[in-house]
Each structure stands twice: as structure tokens, then as C-alpha cells.
mmCIF file of C-alpha atoms and ligand atoms in Angstrom:
data_model
loop_
_atom_site.group_PDB
_atom_site.id
_atom_site.type_symbol
_atom_site.label_atom_id
_atom_site.label_comp_id
_atom_site.label_asym_id
_atom_site.label_seq_id
_atom_site.Cartn_x
_atom_site.Cartn_y
_atom_site.Cartn_z
ATOM 1 C CA MET A 1405 1.177 -11.080 18.876
ATOM 2 C CA SER A 1406 -0.398 -7.740 19.477
ATOM 3 C CA ILE A 1407 -2.364 -5.119 17.625
ATOM 4 C CA LEU A 1408 -0.292 -1.962 17.218
ATOM 5 C CA LYS A 1409 -1.358 1.673 17.112
ATOM 6 C CA ILE A 1410 -1.296 3.199 13.615
ATOM 7 C CA ALA A 1411 0.334 6.600 13.051
ATOM 8 C CA LYS A 1412 -1.809 9.099 11.154
ATOM 9 C CA MET A 1413 -0.766 11.681 8.553
ATOM 10 C CA GLY A 1414 0.931 14.560 10.345
ATOM 11 C CA HIS A 1415 3.055 12.356 12.598
ATOM 12 C CA PRO A 1416 6.722 13.007 11.699
ATOM 13 C CA ILE A 1417 7.603 9.293 11.528
ATOM 14 C CA LEU A 1418 5.527 9.070 8.339
ATOM 15 C CA SER A 1419 7.747 11.667 6.652
ATOM 16 C CA GLN A 1420 11.088 10.041 7.497
ATOM 17 C CA LYS A 1421 13.227 7.782 5.354
ATOM 18 C CA ALA A 1422 13.195 4.382 7.087
ATOM 19 C CA LYS A 1423 16.408 2.494 7.867
ATOM 20 C CA LEU A 1424 17.543 -0.757 6.249
ATOM 21 C CA VAL A 1425 17.076 -3.861 8.398
ATOM 22 C CA GLU A 1426 20.560 -5.176 9.166
ATOM 23 C CA ASP A 1427 19.658 -8.660 10.375
ATOM 24 C CA VAL A 1428 16.572 -9.782 8.455
ATOM 25 C CA GLN A 1429 16.214 -12.904 10.608
ATOM 26 C CA HIS A 1430 16.443 -11.173 13.973
ATOM 27 C CA GLN A 1431 13.791 -12.309 16.458
ATOM 28 C CA ALA A 1432 12.636 -8.709 17.030
ATOM 29 C CA ILE A 1433 12.026 -8.310 13.269
ATOM 30 C CA LYS A 1434 9.950 -11.510 13.198
ATOM 31 C CA LYS A 1435 7.874 -10.256 16.117
ATOM 32 C CA LEU A 1436 7.366 -6.866 14.447
ATOM 33 C CA VAL A 1437 6.205 -8.548 11.210
ATOM 34 C CA LEU A 1438 3.739 -10.786 13.080
ATOM 35 C CA ASP A 1439 2.363 -7.766 14.946
ATOM 36 C CA MET A 1440 2.072 -5.851 11.664
ATOM 37 C CA ILE A 1441 0.115 -8.745 10.137
ATOM 38 C CA GLU A 1442 -2.253 -8.861 13.101
ATOM 39 C CA THR A 1443 -2.670 -5.060 12.975
ATOM 40 C CA MET A 1444 -3.389 -5.059 9.226
ATOM 41 C CA ILE A 1445 -5.980 -7.827 9.541
ATOM 42 C CA ASP A 1446 -7.628 -6.074 12.500
ATOM 43 C CA SER A 1447 -7.976 -2.831 10.541
ATOM 44 C CA SER A 1448 -9.072 -4.601 7.301
ATOM 45 C CA GLY A 1449 -6.143 -3.119 5.388
ATOM 46 C CA ILE A 1450 -4.486 -4.672 2.368
ATOM 47 C CA GLY A 1451 -1.037 -3.288 3.086
ATOM 48 C CA LEU A 1452 0.999 -1.847 5.925
ATOM 49 C CA ALA A 1453 4.506 -0.409 6.252
ATOM 50 C CA ALA A 1454 6.567 -0.441 9.462
ATOM 51 C CA PRO A 1455 6.678 3.387 9.823
ATOM 52 C CA GLN A 1456 2.884 3.292 10.123
ATOM 53 C CA VAL A 1457 3.321 1.397 13.396
ATOM 54 C CA TYR A 1458 6.037 3.822 14.602
ATOM 55 C CA GLN A 1459 9.005 1.664 13.492
ATOM 56 C CA SER A 1460 11.206 3.487 11.018
ATOM 57 C CA VAL A 1461 12.607 0.367 9.314
ATOM 58 C CA ARG A 1462 12.240 -0.938 5.752
ATOM 59 C CA ILE A 1463 9.513 -3.570 6.093
ATOM 60 C CA ILE A 1464 6.198 -3.803 4.254
ATOM 61 C CA ILE A 1465 3.398 -6.350 4.209
ATOM 62 C CA PHE A 1466 0.596 -6.587 1.653
ATOM 63 C CA LYS A 1467 -1.844 -8.862 -0.089
ATOM 64 C CA VAL A 1468 -3.719 -8.567 -3.345
ATOM 65 C CA PRO A 1469 -7.370 -9.557 -3.163
ATOM 66 C CA LEU A 1470 -8.318 -12.073 -5.858
ATOM 67 C CA GLU A 1471 -10.929 -9.721 -7.375
ATOM 68 C CA ARG A 1472 -8.162 -7.156 -7.950
ATOM 69 C CA MET A 1473 -5.981 -9.488 -10.010
ATOM 70 C CA GLY A 1474 -6.156 -9.406 -13.790
ATOM 71 C CA LYS A 1475 -7.127 -12.398 -15.917
ATOM 72 C CA GLY A 1476 -4.572 -15.173 -15.789
ATOM 73 C CA GLU A 1477 -2.665 -13.554 -12.926
ATOM 74 C CA GLU A 1478 -1.914 -15.522 -9.806
ATOM 75 C CA ASN A 1479 -3.480 -14.596 -6.485
ATOM 76 C CA ILE A 1480 -0.922 -12.874 -4.229
ATOM 77 C CA GLU A 1481 -1.132 -14.174 -0.704
ATOM 78 C CA LEU A 1482 -0.037 -12.102 2.274
ATOM 79 C CA THR A 1483 3.572 -11.162 1.525
ATOM 80 C CA THR A 1484 6.268 -9.714 3.764
ATOM 81 C CA LEU A 1485 9.140 -7.804 2.185
ATOM 82 C CA ILE A 1486 12.106 -6.762 4.293
ATOM 83 C CA ASN A 1487 14.387 -4.194 2.603
ATOM 84 C CA PRO A 1488 12.248 -4.128 -0.561
ATOM 85 C CA VAL A 1489 13.594 -2.760 -3.834
ATOM 86 C CA ILE A 1490 11.478 -1.694 -6.814
ATOM 87 C CA GLU A 1491 12.577 -1.545 -10.431
ATOM 88 C CA ILE A 1492 10.278 0.282 -12.857
ATOM 89 C CA LEU A 1493 9.817 -1.829 -15.995
ATOM 90 C CA SER A 1494 7.565 0.520 -17.933
ATOM 91 C CA ALA A 1495 7.152 4.278 -17.789
ATOM 92 C CA GLU A 1496 3.455 3.782 -18.492
ATOM 93 C CA LYS A 1497 1.247 4.925 -15.619
ATOM 94 C CA GLU A 1498 -2.410 4.541 -14.775
ATOM 95 C CA GLU A 1499 -4.682 6.318 -12.325
ATOM 96 C CA GLY A 1500 -6.417 4.399 -9.553
ATOM 97 C CA ILE A 1501 -8.165 5.017 -6.266
ATOM 98 C CA GLU A 1502 -6.050 4.610 -3.145
ATOM 99 C CA GLY A 1503 -6.691 4.748 0.546
ATOM 100 C CA CYS A 1504 -4.307 4.374 3.475
ATOM 101 C CA LEU A 1505 -4.655 3.317 7.107
ATOM 102 C CA SER A 1506 -2.773 6.496 8.058
ATOM 103 C CA LEU A 1507 -5.481 8.632 6.388
ATOM 104 C CA PRO A 1508 -8.586 6.868 7.670
ATOM 105 C CA GLY A 1509 -11.806 7.536 5.769
ATOM 106 C CA MET A 1510 -10.083 9.265 2.852
ATOM 107 C CA ILE A 1511 -9.362 8.285 -0.755
ATOM 108 C CA GLY A 1512 -7.810 9.839 -3.836
ATOM 109 C CA MET A 1513 -6.825 9.140 -7.455
ATOM 110 C CA VAL A 1514 -3.124 8.355 -7.734
ATOM 111 C CA PRO A 1515 -1.035 7.697 -10.853
ATOM 112 C CA ARG A 1516 1.324 4.698 -10.536
ATOM 113 C CA ASN A 1517 3.627 2.798 -12.829
ATOM 114 C CA LYS A 1518 1.823 -0.153 -14.383
ATOM 115 C CA HIS A 1519 4.673 -2.635 -14.551
ATOM 116 C CA ILE A 1520 7.412 -3.163 -11.985
ATOM 117 C CA ARG A 1521 9.754 -5.801 -10.641
ATOM 118 C CA TYR A 1522 10.294 -5.990 -6.893
ATOM 119 C CA SER A 1523 12.438 -7.953 -4.489
ATOM 120 C CA GLY A 1524 12.988 -8.256 -0.773
ATOM 121 C CA PHE A 1525 13.397 -10.801 2.006
ATOM 122 C CA SER A 1526 10.556 -12.871 3.457
ATOM 123 C CA ILE A 1527 10.049 -13.339 7.197
ATOM 124 C CA ASP A 1528 12.174 -16.527 6.844
ATOM 125 C CA GLY A 1529 15.036 -14.645 5.226
ATOM 126 C CA VAL A 1530 14.294 -16.007 1.747
ATOM 127 C CA MET A 1531 14.743 -13.623 -1.214
ATOM 128 C CA ILE A 1532 11.468 -12.985 -3.037
ATOM 129 C CA GLU A 1533 11.549 -11.580 -6.566
ATOM 130 C CA ARG A 1534 8.425 -10.945 -8.621
ATOM 131 C CA GLU A 1535 7.090 -8.930 -11.494
ATOM 132 C CA ALA A 1536 3.858 -7.081 -10.876
ATOM 133 C CA HIS A 1537 1.277 -5.320 -13.029
ATOM 134 C CA ASN A 1538 -1.579 -2.911 -12.386
ATOM 135 C CA TYR A 1539 -3.167 -3.188 -8.932
ATOM 136 C CA HIS A 1540 -0.481 -5.529 -7.612
ATOM 137 C CA ALA A 1541 2.189 -3.045 -8.743
ATOM 138 C CA ARG A 1542 0.187 -0.170 -7.238
ATOM 139 C CA VAL A 1543 0.010 -1.753 -3.771
ATOM 140 C CA VAL A 1544 3.754 -2.417 -3.670
ATOM 141 C CA GLN A 1545 4.567 1.141 -4.847
ATOM 142 C CA HIS A 1546 2.207 2.621 -2.229
ATOM 143 C CA GLU A 1547 3.784 0.604 0.595
ATOM 144 C CA CYS A 1548 7.371 1.271 -0.519
ATOM 145 C CA ASP A 1549 6.599 5.007 -0.652
ATOM 146 C CA HIS A 1550 5.939 4.816 3.102
ATOM 147 C CA LEU A 1551 9.578 3.725 3.565
ATOM 148 C CA ASP A 1552 10.723 6.928 1.875
ATOM 149 C CA GLY A 1553 8.456 9.133 3.941
ATOM 150 C CA MET A 1554 5.850 9.660 1.239
ATOM 151 C CA LEU A 1555 2.067 9.426 1.529
ATOM 152 C CA TYR A 1556 -0.205 9.037 -1.506
ATOM 153 C CA PRO A 1557 -1.587 12.633 -1.567
ATOM 154 C CA SER A 1558 1.889 13.871 -2.551
ATOM 155 C CA ARG A 1559 1.733 11.568 -5.623
ATOM 156 C CA MET A 1560 -1.645 12.927 -6.707
ATOM 157 C CA GLU A 1561 -1.888 15.110 -9.798
ATOM 158 C CA ASP A 1562 -5.352 16.523 -9.084
ATOM 159 C CA LEU A 1563 -6.286 17.103 -5.458
ATOM 160 C CA LYS A 1564 -9.939 17.554 -6.496
ATOM 161 C CA SER A 1565 -10.291 13.778 -6.349
ATOM 162 C CA PHE A 1566 -8.986 13.706 -2.759
ATOM 163 C CA GLY A 1567 -11.660 13.493 -0.098
ATOM 164 C CA TYR A 1568 -13.713 11.575 2.414
ATOM 165 C CA VAL A 1569 -14.863 8.244 1.072
ATOM 166 C CA ASP A 1570 -18.471 8.683 2.281
ATOM 167 C CA GLU A 1571 -18.812 12.082 0.548
ATOM 168 C CA ILE A 1572 -17.262 10.794 -2.677
ATOM 169 C CA GLN A 1573 -19.565 7.763 -2.672
ATOM 170 C CA LYS A 1574 -22.595 10.008 -2.066
ATOM 171 C CA SER A 1575 -21.657 12.333 -4.918
ATOM 172 C CA GLU A 1576 -21.054 9.338 -7.200
ATOM 173 C CA ILE A 1577 -24.529 8.011 -6.395
ATOM 174 C CA ASN A 1578 -25.996 11.491 -7.082
ATOM 175 C CA LEU A 1579 -24.095 11.685 -10.357
ATOM 176 C CA HIS A 1580 -25.415 8.258 -11.305
ATOM 177 C CA LEU A 1581 -29.007 9.298 -10.498
ATOM 178 C CA LYS A 1582 -28.625 12.466 -12.565
ATOM 179 C CA VAL A 1583 -27.336 10.480 -15.523
ATOM 180 C CA GLU A 1584 -30.333 8.154 -15.249
ATOM 181 C CA GLU A 1585 -32.716 11.153 -15.111
ATOM 182 C CA ASN A 1586 -31.203 12.418 -18.319
ATOM 183 C CA ASP A 1587 -31.722 9.127 -20.132
HETATM 184 NI NI1 NI B 2303 -0.549 3.554 3.223
#
């Protein structure tokens, strides 16, 4: 396995529509997935899409940290989806903070559908089908957007919340201090 270079916003591969994987059990696909997993772990990400490692094919990997799951929801271990498909189950959306390994150091508030169903093939060629809510649904939508050449800023409704994570954290701390002063 090897750690791959990650493409950053501005590279044209991140704006392309990725191709379907024809043979989901091909050895080269397995190797790519294993390299993607190693790359995601190395960069402390929670999701990664193949175009981010310069491969314009429809593969995503993701996990959902336990603390991000709602009450009664199962922990989602590291999942690979080859040729993923999303079905929106509710038009209801919610805003949440997102970051992306292709926009290092930046975050923004992004609206996403709250309830989806998704499917795709595992690294062993087994069909996975799940329903997802909230954060779990958000991660899958973010990663699948990469396969259609879309990065999260283009989903944002208010670019005022887009910025460098250290600046946003600083201003949040300042805001918090000001609120306390007013108490
Ligand atoms: Ni991303």
C-alpha cells in the first residue's frame, strides 16, 4: 500500500464527472481502494473520493465517528462504495460544518439532505445498501459530490461562513468571551 498525493481545489480532476468502474473486483481497483484507505488514515480524514487522488473513477471511502452518530444509531465502520448511488428520502435539509482534504485548513456551513438511502459495491464486490440520517447522510453526500465534480463551497448558501478553521475558531472564542462579558 502507499500514501497517495491529494489533489487540491483548482485542479481540473476535481471538477470532472468520474467514470463508472466496469469491473468492481479488478485487482487494480482493490489496490486503489487500499491506497485510498491508507491515504485517508494518514491525513486524518473521515472520507475520500477517488478523484481526490487523481483517479477519475466512481469510488468513495468513509467512516462515521461514533460521537457523530445519533442515539440508537449503529457505528459505521470504514466503508468502501464502488459506483455508489444515492436516493433522497426526504427533502428536509440541515446545515452543518464541512471540511475537505482538497481544501486543507478550511471549513464552511453546508446544507444537506437529512435522510437518504445509498448503495454501492464493497471492495469484495458485495452490494451494500443502507439508509442514513444526519451526519452519516452528510458524509456520503459530500463524497458522492466529488464523483460529479462538485466541492462543498458550491453547495453553500452563505459564503460568509466559509473560511480558515483557525480564524473561525478564534472568532468563535472571541464571540464566546464577549457573551460572557455581557452576562
Ligand atoms: Ni471532500
